[in-house]
Amino acid sequence: MTGADKPKVVTTRWWWVRHAPVRNDGGKIYGQSDLACDTSDTYVFNAVAKVLPRKAVWYSSNLMRTHQTAEAIWAAGFPRPASMKWEADLAEQNLGRWQGMNRAQFIASRPVGSSWFADINEPAPGGESFMDLYNRTRRTVERINNEAAGQDVIAVAHGGTIKAAIGLALDGQVERALSFDIDNVSITRLDYFSSPERSVWRLPMVNQQPWIADDAHAEMHQLAGPEVKKLA
């Protein structure tokens, strides 16, 4: 097959950014609660602004902490885009009546080895399961892959949403995606290669933290779901 005969491959690069830390949660599970975040660590935002691609289309969830995080990146010197689309389906998992519960007590009640709030198919009372989050994230990503084919996509979202996107990139291995840590304001890049014959994902980087060598910014590590409950 000559070069002219080979099917064209279109590469769409996703740059996922988790929102900045939430400080006013009172130690409680917040899920889809629309809480503000702390964007005062300008060192972190300066570092992230240097990494993200300039010519990109921007998306966020509908929750204010993603909008505040994007604003902090732009304030750090990243050129403000003409627009940023809000996608409600990129919001964090709706944790229903678990929202407002004490996080530490909830984690202590989960089985040993748990890396999320519940089994992926178990819905929160009055809320969603992780699979519900995965499916709406998948639908949105697949749509944007068509809308923004061949472009850089910057998506400011949430720990659960980014783990769901990783699950998609792992060919639907959703539980494996929960093994990844996603720190606040970290960058996760997922590349989508599409051709008429087949489409594949690659994971160039997960939870990249341009400031990681400086312990002064360790507070960017906040829970994206329960920490793994370690064996005794």
PDB file of C-alpha atoms in Angstrom:
ATOM      1  CA  MET A   1       0.000   0.000   0.000  1.00  0.00           C
ATOM      2  CA  THR A   2       1.408   3.394  -0.998  1.00  0.00           C
ATOM      3  CA  GLY A   3       1.275   6.442   1.226  1.00  0.00           C
ATOM      4  CA  ALA A   4      -1.503   7.867  -0.925  1.00  0.00           C
ATOM      5  CA  ASP A   5      -3.542   4.692  -0.446  1.00  0.00           C
ATOM      6  CA  LYS A   6      -3.277   4.618   3.335  1.00  0.00           C
ATOM      7  CA  PRO A   7      -6.399   5.780   5.174  1.00  0.00           C
ATOM      8  CA  LYS A   8      -6.059   9.178   6.792  1.00  0.00           C
ATOM      9  CA  VAL A   9      -5.710   9.113  10.566  1.00  0.00           C
ATOM     10  CA  VAL A  10      -7.247  12.017  12.485  1.00  0.00           C
ATOM     11  CA  THR A  11      -5.792  12.701  15.932  1.00  0.00           C
ATOM     12  CA  THR A  12      -7.864  14.502  18.561  1.00  0.00           C
ATOM     13  CA  ARG A  13      -5.904  15.299  21.708  1.00  0.00           C
ATOM     14  CA  TRP A  14      -7.770  15.647  24.992  1.00  0.00           C
ATOM     15  CA  TRP A  15      -6.217  17.680  27.799  1.00  0.00           C
ATOM     16  CA  TRP A  16      -8.243  17.018  30.942  1.00  0.00           C
ATOM     17  CA  VAL A  17      -7.707  19.350  33.919  1.00  0.00           C
ATOM     18  CA  ARG A  18      -9.229  18.589  37.300  1.00  0.00           C
ATOM     19  CA  HIS A  19     -10.647  21.607  39.130  1.00  0.00           C
ATOM     20  CA  ALA A  20      -8.769  23.372  41.941  1.00  0.00           C
ATOM     21  CA  PRO A  21      -9.206  22.223  45.570  1.00  0.00           C
ATOM     22  CA  VAL A  22     -12.519  22.700  47.350  1.00  0.00           C
ATOM     23  CA  ARG A  23     -11.851  24.092  50.841  1.00  0.00           C
ATOM     24  CA  ASN A  24     -15.359  24.814  52.102  1.00  0.00           C
ATOM     25  CA  ASP A  25     -16.764  21.280  52.066  1.00  0.00           C
ATOM     26  CA  GLY A  26     -16.463  20.868  55.838  1.00  0.00           C
ATOM     27  CA  GLY A  27     -14.969  17.410  55.371  1.00  0.00           C
ATOM     28  CA  LYS A  28     -18.150  16.243  53.690  1.00  0.00           C
ATOM     29  CA  ILE A  29     -18.828  14.444  50.417  1.00  0.00           C
ATOM     30  CA  TYR A  30     -19.866  17.041  47.854  1.00  0.00           C
ATOM     31  CA  GLY A  31     -20.322  15.229  44.518  1.00  0.00           C
ATOM     32  CA  GLN A  32     -22.447  17.496  42.331  1.00  0.00           C
ATOM     33  CA  SER A  33     -22.910  20.166  45.016  1.00  0.00           C
ATOM     34  CA  ASP A  34     -21.942  23.441  43.362  1.00  0.00           C
ATOM     35  CA  LEU A  35     -19.113  24.526  45.662  1.00  0.00           C
ATOM     36  CA  ALA A  36     -16.425  27.105  44.949  1.00  0.00           C
ATOM     37  CA  CYS A  37     -12.747  26.164  44.738  1.00  0.00           C
ATOM     38  CA  ASP A  38      -9.504  27.761  45.905  1.00  0.00           C
ATOM     39  CA  THR A  39      -7.451  29.213  43.049  1.00  0.00           C
ATOM     40  CA  SER A  40      -4.994  31.174  45.186  1.00  0.00           C
ATOM     41  CA  ASP A  41      -1.917  29.038  44.385  1.00  0.00           C
ATOM     42  CA  THR A  42      -0.719  31.042  41.388  1.00  0.00           C
ATOM     43  CA  TYR A  43       2.463  28.963  41.064  1.00  0.00           C
ATOM     44  CA  VAL A  44       0.375  25.933  40.141  1.00  0.00           C
ATOM     45  CA  PHE A  45      -1.698  27.800  37.567  1.00  0.00           C
ATOM     46  CA  ASN A  46       1.372  29.411  36.026  1.00  0.00           C
ATOM     47  CA  ALA A  47       2.866  25.942  35.553  1.00  0.00           C
ATOM     48  CA  VAL A  48      -0.297  24.515  34.000  1.00  0.00           C
ATOM     49  CA  ALA A  49      -0.744  27.523  31.705  1.00  0.00           C
ATOM     50  CA  LYS A  50       2.685  26.833  30.200  1.00  0.00           C
ATOM     51  CA  VAL A  51       1.809  23.223  29.329  1.00  0.00           C
ATOM     52  CA  LEU A  52      -1.630  23.479  27.743  1.00  0.00           C
ATOM     53  CA  PRO A  53      -1.865  24.001  23.958  1.00  0.00           C
ATOM     54  CA  ARG A  54      -2.731  27.502  22.790  1.00  0.00           C
ATOM     55  CA  LYS A  55      -4.958  26.624  19.851  1.00  0.00           C
ATOM     56  CA  ALA A  56      -7.552  24.476  21.565  1.00  0.00           C
ATOM     57  CA  VAL A  57     -11.296  24.309  22.032  1.00  0.00           C
ATOM     58  CA  TRP A  58     -12.381  24.578  25.655  1.00  0.00           C
ATOM     59  CA  TYR A  59     -15.060  22.658  27.534  1.00  0.00           C
ATOM     60  CA  SER A  60     -16.031  22.461  31.181  1.00  0.00           C
ATOM     61  CA  SER A  61     -18.786  21.030  33.311  1.00  0.00           C
ATOM     62  CA  ASN A  62     -21.689  23.187  34.459  1.00  0.00           C
ATOM     63  CA  LEU A  63     -20.300  23.472  38.020  1.00  0.00           C
ATOM     64  CA  MET A  64     -18.654  26.700  39.177  1.00  0.00           C
ATOM     65  CA  ARG A  65     -15.405  25.114  40.367  1.00  0.00           C
ATOM     66  CA  THR A  66     -14.491  24.191  36.790  1.00  0.00           C
ATOM     67  CA  HIS A  67     -15.232  27.731  35.574  1.00  0.00           C
ATOM     68  CA  GLN A  68     -13.136  29.228  38.383  1.00  0.00           C
ATOM     69  CA  THR A  69     -10.268  26.889  37.535  1.00  0.00           C
ATOM     70  CA  ALA A  70     -10.376  27.897  33.872  1.00  0.00           C
ATOM     71  CA  GLU A  71     -10.417  31.578  34.861  1.00  0.00           C
ATOM     72  CA  ALA A  72      -7.318  31.030  37.020  1.00  0.00           C
ATOM     73  CA  ILE A  73      -5.479  29.403  34.103  1.00  0.00           C
ATOM     74  CA  TRP A  74      -6.335  32.349  31.861  1.00  0.00           C
ATOM     75  CA  ALA A  75      -5.286  34.802  34.584  1.00  0.00           C
ATOM     76  CA  ALA A  76      -1.912  33.019  34.700  1.00  0.00           C
ATOM     77  CA  GLY A  77      -1.148  34.138  31.171  1.00  0.00           C
ATOM     78  CA  PHE A  78      -2.936  31.582  29.010  1.00  0.00           C
ATOM     79  CA  PRO A  79      -4.744  33.441  26.194  1.00  0.00           C
ATOM     80  CA  ARG A  80      -8.456  33.536  26.983  1.00  0.00           C
ATOM     81  CA  PRO A  81     -10.381  31.524  24.366  1.00  0.00           C
ATOM     82  CA  ALA A  82     -13.260  33.062  22.480  1.00  0.00           C
ATOM     83  CA  SER A  83     -15.628  30.697  24.276  1.00  0.00           C
ATOM     84  CA  MET A  84     -15.833  27.727  26.620  1.00  0.00           C
ATOM     85  CA  LYS A  85     -18.746  25.339  26.271  1.00  0.00           C
ATOM     86  CA  TRP A  86     -20.437  24.095  29.425  1.00  0.00           C
ATOM     87  CA  GLU A  87     -21.353  20.413  29.349  1.00  0.00           C
ATOM     88  CA  ALA A  88     -23.598  19.222  32.185  1.00  0.00           C
ATOM     89  CA  ASP A  89     -22.729  15.623  31.307  1.00  0.00           C
ATOM     90  CA  LEU A  90     -19.110  16.305  32.310  1.00  0.00           C
ATOM     91  CA  ALA A  91     -20.174  17.050  35.898  1.00  0.00           C
ATOM     92  CA  GLU A  92     -19.042  14.924  38.834  1.00  0.00           C
ATOM     93  CA  GLN A  93     -21.040  11.843  39.819  1.00  0.00           C
ATOM     94  CA  ASN A  94     -24.363  12.660  41.461  1.00  0.00           C
ATOM     95  CA  LEU A  95     -23.864  11.076  44.870  1.00  0.00           C
ATOM     96  CA  GLY A  96     -27.429  11.678  45.968  1.00  0.00           C
ATOM     97  CA  ARG A  97     -28.011  11.360  49.706  1.00  0.00           C
ATOM     98  CA  TRP A  98     -24.323  10.583  50.277  1.00  0.00           C
ATOM     99  CA  GLN A  99     -23.631  14.246  49.534  1.00  0.00           C
ATOM    100  CA  GLY A 100     -23.280  16.032  52.853  1.00  0.00           C
ATOM    101  CA  MET A 101     -22.143  12.928  54.747  1.00  0.00           C
ATOM    102  CA  ASN A 102     -18.850  12.959  56.639  1.00  0.00           C
ATOM    103  CA  ARG A 103     -16.236  11.761  54.155  1.00  0.00           C
ATOM    104  CA  ALA A 104     -13.898  10.075  56.639  1.00  0.00           C
ATOM    105  CA  GLN A 105     -16.715   8.148  58.288  1.00  0.00           C
ATOM    106  CA  PHE A 106     -18.076   7.082  54.918  1.00  0.00           C
ATOM    107  CA  ILE A 107     -14.674   5.841  53.749  1.00  0.00           C
ATOM    108  CA  ALA A 108     -14.235   3.904  56.997  1.00  0.00           C
ATOM    109  CA  SER A 109     -17.536   2.132  56.326  1.00  0.00           C
ATOM    110  CA  ARG A 110     -16.485   0.841  52.899  1.00  0.00           C
ATOM    111  CA  PRO A 111     -14.974  -2.618  52.312  1.00  0.00           C
ATOM    112  CA  VAL A 112     -11.207  -3.023  52.425  1.00  0.00           C
ATOM    113  CA  GLY A 113      -9.701  -2.324  48.988  1.00  0.00           C
ATOM    114  CA  SER A 114     -12.416   0.113  47.902  1.00  0.00           C
ATOM    115  CA  SER A 115     -11.155   2.763  45.498  1.00  0.00           C
ATOM    116  CA  TRP A 116     -14.454   4.550  44.912  1.00  0.00           C
ATOM    117  CA  PHE A 117     -17.630   5.352  46.798  1.00  0.00           C
ATOM    118  CA  ALA A 118     -19.283   2.095  45.778  1.00  0.00           C
ATOM    119  CA  ASP A 119     -19.200  -0.707  43.235  1.00  0.00           C
ATOM    120  CA  ILE A 120     -19.330   0.773  39.743  1.00  0.00           C
ATOM    121  CA  ASN A 121     -22.890  -0.512  39.219  1.00  0.00           C
ATOM    122  CA  GLU A 122     -24.234   0.561  42.624  1.00  0.00           C
ATOM    123  CA  PRO A 123     -26.091   3.877  42.492  1.00  0.00           C
ATOM    124  CA  ALA A 124     -25.909   6.301  45.365  1.00  0.00           C
ATOM    125  CA  PRO A 125     -29.316   6.615  47.072  1.00  0.00           C
ATOM    126  CA  GLY A 126     -31.169   9.194  45.018  1.00  0.00           C
ATOM    127  CA  GLY A 127     -28.183   9.586  42.695  1.00  0.00           C
ATOM    128  CA  GLU A 128     -26.026   7.837  40.109  1.00  0.00           C
ATOM    129  CA  SER A 129     -23.727   4.859  39.864  1.00  0.00           C
ATOM    130  CA  PHE A 130     -20.223   5.300  38.511  1.00  0.00           C
ATOM    131  CA  MET A 131     -21.408   3.513  35.357  1.00  0.00           C
ATOM    132  CA  ASP A 132     -24.033   6.222  34.930  1.00  0.00           C
ATOM    133  CA  LEU A 133     -21.231   8.787  35.097  1.00  0.00           C
ATOM    134  CA  TYR A 134     -19.126   6.724  32.697  1.00  0.00           C
ATOM    135  CA  ASN A 135     -21.912   6.415  30.134  1.00  0.00           C
ATOM    136  CA  ARG A 136     -22.752  10.123  30.031  1.00  0.00           C
ATOM    137  CA  THR A 137     -19.061  11.005  29.868  1.00  0.00           C
ATOM    138  CA  ARG A 138     -18.558   8.518  27.034  1.00  0.00           C
ATOM    139  CA  ARG A 139     -21.470   9.951  25.041  1.00  0.00           C
ATOM    140  CA  THR A 140     -20.146  13.480  25.447  1.00  0.00           C
ATOM    141  CA  VAL A 141     -16.563  12.562  24.540  1.00  0.00           C
ATOM    142  CA  GLU A 142     -17.711  10.661  21.457  1.00  0.00           C
ATOM    143  CA  ARG A 143     -19.795  13.641  20.326  1.00  0.00           C
ATOM    144  CA  ILE A 144     -16.940  16.085  20.847  1.00  0.00           C
ATOM    145  CA  ASN A 145     -14.570  13.731  19.016  1.00  0.00           C
ATOM    146  CA  ASN A 146     -16.789  14.344  15.987  1.00  0.00           C
ATOM    147  CA  GLU A 147     -17.333  18.070  16.590  1.00  0.00           C
ATOM    148  CA  ALA A 148     -13.669  18.855  17.234  1.00  0.00           C
ATOM    149  CA  ALA A 149     -12.005  16.124  15.187  1.00  0.00           C
ATOM    150  CA  GLY A 150      -8.299  16.752  14.700  1.00  0.00           C
ATOM    151  CA  GLN A 151      -8.103  19.504  17.312  1.00  0.00           C
ATOM    152  CA  ASP A 152      -6.765  19.940  20.823  1.00  0.00           C
ATOM    153  CA  VAL A 153      -9.569  19.775  23.385  1.00  0.00           C
ATOM    154  CA  ILE A 154      -9.093  21.213  26.875  1.00  0.00           C
ATOM    155  CA  ALA A 155     -11.741  19.914  29.292  1.00  0.00           C
ATOM    156  CA  VAL A 156     -11.860  21.282  32.839  1.00  0.00           C
ATOM    157  CA  ALA A 157     -13.754  18.719  34.849  1.00  0.00           C
ATOM    158  CA  HIS A 158     -13.775  16.502  37.941  1.00  0.00           C
ATOM    159  CA  GLY A 159     -11.904  13.541  39.368  1.00  0.00           C
ATOM    160  CA  GLY A 160     -14.699  11.081  38.652  1.00  0.00           C
ATOM    161  CA  THR A 161     -15.299  12.423  35.160  1.00  0.00           C
ATOM    162  CA  ILE A 162     -11.617  12.172  34.263  1.00  0.00           C
ATOM    163  CA  LYS A 163     -11.467   8.612  35.594  1.00  0.00           C
ATOM    164  CA  ALA A 164     -14.488   7.811  33.417  1.00  0.00           C
ATOM    165  CA  ALA A 165     -12.652   9.233  30.389  1.00  0.00           C
ATOM    166  CA  ILE A 166      -9.642   7.074  31.239  1.00  0.00           C
ATOM    167  CA  GLY A 167     -11.965   4.072  31.366  1.00  0.00           C
ATOM    168  CA  LEU A 168     -13.111   4.904  27.845  1.00  0.00           C
ATOM    169  CA  ALA A 169      -9.501   5.202  26.673  1.00  0.00           C
ATOM    170  CA  LEU A 170      -8.839   1.790  28.241  1.00  0.00           C
ATOM    171  CA  ASP A 171     -11.444   0.322  25.888  1.00  0.00           C
ATOM    172  CA  GLY A 172     -14.194   0.287  28.487  1.00  0.00           C
ATOM    173  CA  GLN A 173     -12.179  -1.176  31.367  1.00  0.00           C
ATOM    174  CA  VAL A 174     -13.946   1.073  33.821  1.00  0.00           C
ATOM    175  CA  GLU A 175     -12.803  -0.522  37.078  1.00  0.00           C
ATOM    176  CA  ARG A 176      -9.156  -0.254  36.044  1.00  0.00           C
ATOM    177  CA  ALA A 177      -9.616   3.481  35.583  1.00  0.00           C
ATOM    178  CA  LEU A 178     -10.487   3.855  39.264  1.00  0.00           C
ATOM    179  CA  SER A 179      -6.931   2.812  40.139  1.00  0.00           C
ATOM    180  CA  PHE A 180      -5.570   6.142  38.885  1.00  0.00           C
ATOM    181  CA  ASP A 181      -5.123   9.151  41.158  1.00  0.00           C
ATOM    182  CA  ILE A 182      -6.335  12.449  39.711  1.00  0.00           C
ATOM    183  CA  ASP A 183      -5.010  15.397  41.710  1.00  0.00           C
ATOM    184  CA  ASN A 184      -6.377  18.912  41.672  1.00  0.00           C
ATOM    185  CA  VAL A 185      -5.283  20.980  38.665  1.00  0.00           C
ATOM    186  CA  SER A 186      -3.418  17.970  37.262  1.00  0.00           C
ATOM    187  CA  ILE A 187      -3.345  17.352  33.511  1.00  0.00           C
ATOM    188  CA  THR A 188      -4.379  14.075  31.916  1.00  0.00           C
ATOM    189  CA  ARG A 189      -3.887  13.725  28.170  1.00  0.00           C
ATOM    190  CA  LEU A 190      -5.785  11.145  26.148  1.00  0.00           C
ATOM    191  CA  ASP A 191      -5.251  10.958  22.377  1.00  0.00           C
ATOM    192  CA  TYR A 192      -7.940   9.625  20.053  1.00  0.00           C
ATOM    193  CA  PHE A 193      -6.800   8.266  16.677  1.00  0.00           C
ATOM    194  CA  SER A 194      -9.582   7.773  14.158  1.00  0.00           C
ATOM    195  CA  SER A 195      -9.560   6.365  10.624  1.00  0.00           C
ATOM    196  CA  PRO A 196     -12.191   4.769   8.387  1.00  0.00           C
ATOM    197  CA  GLU A 197     -10.825   1.357   9.371  1.00  0.00           C
ATOM    198  CA  ARG A 198     -10.492   1.647  13.136  1.00  0.00           C
ATOM    199  CA  SER A 199     -10.184   3.983  16.077  1.00  0.00           C
ATOM    200  CA  VAL A 200      -7.901   3.681  19.090  1.00  0.00           C
ATOM    201  CA  TRP A 201      -6.946   5.630  22.190  1.00  0.00           C
ATOM    202  CA  ARG A 202      -3.516   6.303  23.653  1.00  0.00           C
ATOM    203  CA  LEU A 203      -2.725   7.616  27.141  1.00  0.00           C
ATOM    204  CA  PRO A 204       0.375   9.864  26.882  1.00  0.00           C
ATOM    205  CA  MET A 205       0.081  11.130  30.453  1.00  0.00           C
ATOM    206  CA  VAL A 206      -2.174  10.764  33.474  1.00  0.00           C
ATOM    207  CA  ASN A 207      -2.230  13.038  36.537  1.00  0.00           C
ATOM    208  CA  GLN A 208       0.679  15.151  35.280  1.00  0.00           C
ATOM    209  CA  GLN A 209       1.619  17.852  37.794  1.00  0.00           C
ATOM    210  CA  PRO A 210       4.093  20.447  36.465  1.00  0.00           C
ATOM    211  CA  TRP A 211       4.700  21.701  40.035  1.00  0.00           C
ATOM    212  CA  ILE A 212       5.285  18.271  41.602  1.00  0.00           C
ATOM    213  CA  ALA A 213       8.930  18.840  42.608  1.00  0.00           C
ATOM    214  CA  ASP A 214       7.896  21.532  45.084  1.00  0.00           C
ATOM    215  CA  ASP A 215       6.383  20.221  48.338  1.00  0.00           C
ATOM    216  CA  ALA A 216       4.906  23.648  49.046  1.00  0.00           C
ATOM    217  CA  HIS A 217       2.048  22.763  46.708  1.00  0.00           C
ATOM    218  CA  ALA A 218       1.187  19.366  48.194  1.00  0.00           C
ATOM    219  CA  GLU A 219      -2.338  20.548  48.994  1.00  0.00           C
ATOM    220  CA  MET A 220      -3.246  19.948  45.358  1.00  0.00           C
ATOM    221  CA  HIS A 221      -3.654  16.305  46.397  1.00  0.00           C
ATOM    222  CA  GLN A 222      -7.289  16.101  47.433  1.00  0.00           C
ATOM    223  CA  LEU A 223      -9.510  13.090  47.191  1.00  0.00           C
ATOM    224  CA  ALA A 224     -11.205  12.275  43.897  1.00  0.00           C
ATOM    225  CA  GLY A 225     -13.408   9.716  45.575  1.00  0.00           C
ATOM    226  CA  PRO A 226     -12.229   7.732  48.582  1.00  0.00           C
ATOM    227  CA  GLU A 227      -8.584   6.891  48.879  1.00  0.00           C
ATOM    228  CA  VAL A 228      -7.983   3.182  48.534  1.00  0.00           C
ATOM    229  CA  LYS A 229      -8.826   1.626  51.875  1.00  0.00           C
ATOM    230  CA  LYS A 230      -5.620  -0.220  52.651  1.00  0.00           C
ATOM    231  CA  LEU A 231      -5.346  -3.717  54.003  1.00  0.00           C
ATOM    232  CA  ALA A 232      -4.772  -3.905  57.748  1.00  0.00           C
TER     233      ALA A 232
END
